[in-house]
Tab-separated table of C-alpha atoms in Angstrom:
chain	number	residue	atom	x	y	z
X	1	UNK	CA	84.635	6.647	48.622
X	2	UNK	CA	84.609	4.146	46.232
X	3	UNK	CA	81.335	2.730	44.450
X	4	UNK	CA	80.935	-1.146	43.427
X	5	UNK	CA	82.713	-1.375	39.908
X	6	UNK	CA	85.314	1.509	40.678
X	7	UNK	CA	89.122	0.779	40.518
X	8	UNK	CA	90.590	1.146	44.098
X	9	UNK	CA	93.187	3.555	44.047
X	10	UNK	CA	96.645	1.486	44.455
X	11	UNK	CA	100.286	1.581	44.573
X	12	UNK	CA	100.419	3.038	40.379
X	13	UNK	CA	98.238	5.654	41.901
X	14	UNK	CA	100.196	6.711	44.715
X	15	UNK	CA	103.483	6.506	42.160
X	16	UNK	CA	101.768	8.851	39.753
X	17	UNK	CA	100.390	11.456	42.312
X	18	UNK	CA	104.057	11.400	44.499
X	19	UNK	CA	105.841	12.381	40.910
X	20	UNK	CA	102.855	14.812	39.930
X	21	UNK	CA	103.835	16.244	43.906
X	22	UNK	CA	106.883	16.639	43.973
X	23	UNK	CA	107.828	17.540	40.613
X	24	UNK	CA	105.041	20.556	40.910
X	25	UNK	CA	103.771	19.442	37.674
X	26	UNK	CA	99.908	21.025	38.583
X	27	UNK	CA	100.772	24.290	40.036
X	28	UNK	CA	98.670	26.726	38.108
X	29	UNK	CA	98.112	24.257	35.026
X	30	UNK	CA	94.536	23.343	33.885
X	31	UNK	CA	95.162	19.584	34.146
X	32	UNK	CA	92.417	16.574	32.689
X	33	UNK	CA	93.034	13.101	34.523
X	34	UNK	CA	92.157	10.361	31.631
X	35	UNK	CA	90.115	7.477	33.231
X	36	UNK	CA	89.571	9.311	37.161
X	37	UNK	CA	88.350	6.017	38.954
X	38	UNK	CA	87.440	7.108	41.951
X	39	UNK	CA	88.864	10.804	41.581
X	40	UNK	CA	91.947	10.352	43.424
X	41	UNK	CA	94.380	11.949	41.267
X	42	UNK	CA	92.398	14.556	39.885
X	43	UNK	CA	91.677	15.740	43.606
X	44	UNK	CA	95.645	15.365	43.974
X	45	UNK	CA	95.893	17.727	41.543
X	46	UNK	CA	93.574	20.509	43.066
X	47	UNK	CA	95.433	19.950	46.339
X	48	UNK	CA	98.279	20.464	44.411
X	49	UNK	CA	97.858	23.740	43.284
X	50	UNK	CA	96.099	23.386	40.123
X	51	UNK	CA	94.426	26.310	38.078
X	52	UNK	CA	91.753	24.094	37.175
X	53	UNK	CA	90.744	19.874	36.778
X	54	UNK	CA	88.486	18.079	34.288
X	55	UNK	CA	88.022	14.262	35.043
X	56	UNK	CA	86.839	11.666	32.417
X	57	UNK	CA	85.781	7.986	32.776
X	58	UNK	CA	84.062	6.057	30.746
X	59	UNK	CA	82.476	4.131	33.413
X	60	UNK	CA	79.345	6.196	34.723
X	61	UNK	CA	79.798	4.959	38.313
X	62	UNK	CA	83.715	5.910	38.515
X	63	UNK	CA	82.032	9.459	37.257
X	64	UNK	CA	79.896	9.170	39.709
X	65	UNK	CA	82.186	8.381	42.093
X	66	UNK	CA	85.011	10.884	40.957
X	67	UNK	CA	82.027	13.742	41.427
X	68	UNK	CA	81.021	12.324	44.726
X	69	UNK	CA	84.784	12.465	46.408
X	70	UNK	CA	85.643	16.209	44.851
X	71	UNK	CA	82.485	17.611	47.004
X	72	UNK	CA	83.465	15.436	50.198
X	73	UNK	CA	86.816	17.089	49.382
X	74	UNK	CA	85.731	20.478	48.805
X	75	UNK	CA	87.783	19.995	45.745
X	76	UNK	CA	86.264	21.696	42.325
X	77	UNK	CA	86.495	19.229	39.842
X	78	UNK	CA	84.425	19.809	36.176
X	79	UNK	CA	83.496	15.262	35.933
X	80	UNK	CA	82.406	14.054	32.618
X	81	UNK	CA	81.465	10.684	31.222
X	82	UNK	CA	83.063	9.744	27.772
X	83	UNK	CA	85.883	7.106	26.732
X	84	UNK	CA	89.142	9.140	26.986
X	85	UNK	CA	89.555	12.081	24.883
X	86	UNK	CA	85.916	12.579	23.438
X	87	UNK	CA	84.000	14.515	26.094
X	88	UNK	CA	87.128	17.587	25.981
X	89	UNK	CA	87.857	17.241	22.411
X	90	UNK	CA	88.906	20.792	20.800
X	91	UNK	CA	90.112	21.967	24.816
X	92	UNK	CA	93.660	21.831	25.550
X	93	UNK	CA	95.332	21.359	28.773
X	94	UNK	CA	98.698	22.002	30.698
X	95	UNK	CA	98.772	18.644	31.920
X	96	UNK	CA	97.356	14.898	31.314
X	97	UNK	CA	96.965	12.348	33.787
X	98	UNK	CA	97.135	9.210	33.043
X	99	UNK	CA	96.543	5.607	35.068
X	100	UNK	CA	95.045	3.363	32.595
X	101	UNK	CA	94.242	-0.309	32.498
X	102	UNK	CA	97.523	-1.931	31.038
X	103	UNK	CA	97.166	-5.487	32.729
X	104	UNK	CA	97.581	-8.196	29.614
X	105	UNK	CA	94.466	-10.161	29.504
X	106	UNK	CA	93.361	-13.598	27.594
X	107	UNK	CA	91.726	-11.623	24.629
X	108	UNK	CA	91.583	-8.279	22.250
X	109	UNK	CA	88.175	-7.464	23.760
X	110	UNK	CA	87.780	-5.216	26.272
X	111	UNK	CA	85.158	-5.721	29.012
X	112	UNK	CA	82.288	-2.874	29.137
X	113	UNK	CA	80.714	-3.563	32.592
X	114	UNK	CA	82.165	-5.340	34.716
X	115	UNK	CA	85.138	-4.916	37.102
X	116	UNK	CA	87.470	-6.066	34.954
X	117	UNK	CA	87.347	-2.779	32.925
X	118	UNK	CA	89.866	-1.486	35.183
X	119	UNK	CA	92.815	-3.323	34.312
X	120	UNK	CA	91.885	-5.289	31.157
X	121	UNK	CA	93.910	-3.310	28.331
X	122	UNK	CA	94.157	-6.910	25.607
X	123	UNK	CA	96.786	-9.273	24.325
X	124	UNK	CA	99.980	-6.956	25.047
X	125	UNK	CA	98.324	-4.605	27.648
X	126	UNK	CA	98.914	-2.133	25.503
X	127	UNK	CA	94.809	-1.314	24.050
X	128	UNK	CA	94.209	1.932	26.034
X	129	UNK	CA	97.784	3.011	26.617
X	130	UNK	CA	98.570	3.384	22.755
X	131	UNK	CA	95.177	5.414	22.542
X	132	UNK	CA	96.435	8.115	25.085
X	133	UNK	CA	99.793	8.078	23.567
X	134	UNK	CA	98.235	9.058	20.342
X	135	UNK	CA	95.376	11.235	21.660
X	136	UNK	CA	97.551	13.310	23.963
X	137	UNK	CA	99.275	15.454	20.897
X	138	UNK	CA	95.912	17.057	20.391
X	139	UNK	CA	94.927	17.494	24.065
X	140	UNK	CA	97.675	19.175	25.126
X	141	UNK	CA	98.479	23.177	24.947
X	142	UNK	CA	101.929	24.185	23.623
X	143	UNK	CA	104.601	23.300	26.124
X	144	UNK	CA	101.744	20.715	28.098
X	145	UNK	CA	103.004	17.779	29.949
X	146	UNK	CA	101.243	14.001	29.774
X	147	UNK	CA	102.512	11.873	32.796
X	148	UNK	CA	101.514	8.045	32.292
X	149	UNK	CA	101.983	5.296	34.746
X	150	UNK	CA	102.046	1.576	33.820
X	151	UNK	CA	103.854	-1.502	34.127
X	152	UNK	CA	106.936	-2.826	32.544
X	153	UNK	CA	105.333	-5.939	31.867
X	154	UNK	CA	103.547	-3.585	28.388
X	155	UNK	CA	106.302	-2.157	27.459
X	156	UNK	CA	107.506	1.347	28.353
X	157	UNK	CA	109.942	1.420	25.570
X	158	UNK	CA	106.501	1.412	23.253
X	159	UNK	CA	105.102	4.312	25.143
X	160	UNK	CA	108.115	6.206	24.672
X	161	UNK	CA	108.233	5.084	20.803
X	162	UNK	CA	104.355	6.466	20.324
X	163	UNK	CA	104.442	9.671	21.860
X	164	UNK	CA	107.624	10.265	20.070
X	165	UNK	CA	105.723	9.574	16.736
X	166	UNK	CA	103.041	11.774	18.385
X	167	UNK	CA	105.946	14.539	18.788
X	168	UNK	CA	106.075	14.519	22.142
X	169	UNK	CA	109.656	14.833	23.407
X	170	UNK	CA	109.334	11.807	26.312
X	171	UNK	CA	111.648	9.986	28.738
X	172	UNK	CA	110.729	7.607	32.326
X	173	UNK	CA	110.774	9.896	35.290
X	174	UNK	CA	110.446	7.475	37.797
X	175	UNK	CA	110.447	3.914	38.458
X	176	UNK	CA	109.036	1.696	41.875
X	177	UNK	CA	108.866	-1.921	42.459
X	178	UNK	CA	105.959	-3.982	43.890
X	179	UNK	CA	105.300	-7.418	44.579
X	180	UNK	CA	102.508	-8.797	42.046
X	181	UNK	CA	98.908	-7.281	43.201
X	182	UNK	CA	95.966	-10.081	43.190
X	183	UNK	CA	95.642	-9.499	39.436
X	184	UNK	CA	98.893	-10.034	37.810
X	185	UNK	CA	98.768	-12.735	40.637
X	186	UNK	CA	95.843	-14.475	38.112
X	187	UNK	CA	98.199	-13.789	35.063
X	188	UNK	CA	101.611	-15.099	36.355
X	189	UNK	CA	101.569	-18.072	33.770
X	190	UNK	CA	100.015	-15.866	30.827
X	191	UNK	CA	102.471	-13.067	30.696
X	192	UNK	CA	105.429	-15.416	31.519
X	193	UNK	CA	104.086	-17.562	28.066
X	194	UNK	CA	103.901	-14.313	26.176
X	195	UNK	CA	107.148	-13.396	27.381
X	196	UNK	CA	106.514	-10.045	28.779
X	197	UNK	CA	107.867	-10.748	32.109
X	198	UNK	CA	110.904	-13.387	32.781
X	199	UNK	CA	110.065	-16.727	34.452
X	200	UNK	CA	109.974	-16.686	38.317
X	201	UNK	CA	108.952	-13.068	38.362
X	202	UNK	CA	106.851	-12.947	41.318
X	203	UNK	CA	107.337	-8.651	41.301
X	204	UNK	CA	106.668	-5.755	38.961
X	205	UNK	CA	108.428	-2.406	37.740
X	206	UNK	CA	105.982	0.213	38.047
X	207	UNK	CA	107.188	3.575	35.578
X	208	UNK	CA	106.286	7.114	34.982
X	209	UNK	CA	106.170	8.183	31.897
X	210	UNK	CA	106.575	11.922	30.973
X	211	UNK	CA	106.252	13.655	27.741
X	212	UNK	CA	106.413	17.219	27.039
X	213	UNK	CA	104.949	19.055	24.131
X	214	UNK	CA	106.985	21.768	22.305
């Protein structure tokens, strides 16, 4: 179920929860998926064996939405509302989730209500990713995992760079290629003039990101 305003769950998705799967990353961890959208991960996760899952969005409808699919699901999911780390701060968890917006956009400033919220992440796509790779130190229990998925196009060499600096031992786990979604579609010409993707790229390098806490 997804409400009006709620990022459809895609091919990053899919990536994230296949790796999560099959690398039995949940099974008996307390996990927290950053920015739920419409819940699909975090119910992933439940299905997956998981001790326990917390969800957080921002967005109250993706809340809504993330609270709405766990009962249709039977799953049990604890849902709060708060912009990334804020509404568990001081709880640590086993394993992070993350599928944040990391599309480059025209400007620095980040949309608040509108669709656009979902993939919107600033000048270098990079906004929201560098805030998980510097929040996840504190969120995660001794020996926790983070899992990120994003693009190439912002830089997965950067992720790995921050969570080092974070101390979080990190390295890609996986990698998948997809033709450019209706999005990056839009942005052909502006990440080509940036240079974050070569010229007559009309496909994208999708990457999982793990890092492990000692």
């Amino acid at each position: 179920m997804r409400l009006p305003g709620v990022y459809r769950a895609a091919d990053d998705t899919a990536l994230l929860a296949n790796v999560m799967r099959q690398g039995e990353y949940a099974r008996g961890r307390r996990v927290l998926d950053i920015g739920c959208g419409t819940g699909a991960l975090a119910i992933e996760a439940v299905r997956a064996g998981a001790a326990s899952v917390t969800a957080v969005d921002l967005s109250l409808r993706s809340a809504a939405a993330t609270w709405l699919n766990a009962r249709v699901h039977r799953a049990p999911v604890d849902v709060r509302r708060g912009d990334l780390f804020e509404p568990v701060r001081g709880e640590r968890f086993d394993l992070l989730l993350a599928n944040p917006p990391y599309v480059p956009a025209p400007t620095s400033l980040l949309p608040r209500h509108r669709i656009a919220r979902c993939w919107d992440a600033g000048i270098d796509g990079r906004q929201v990713l560098d805030r998980i790779c510097l929040g996840s130190a504190d969120a995660l229990s001794s020996g926790g995992t983070v899992l990120i998925v994003q693009s190439e196009v912002c830089d997965e060499r950067a992720t790995l760079v921050r969570l080092e600096g974070a101390g979080i031992r990190s390295q890609v786990v996986a990698r998948f290629r997809v033709p450019f979604g209706p999005v990056m579609r839009t942005r052909t010409a502006l990440v080509e003039g940036r240079g974050l993707l070569k010229s007559g790229r009309r496909e994208e390098e999708l990457v999982v990101v793990e890092g492990c806490r000692d």
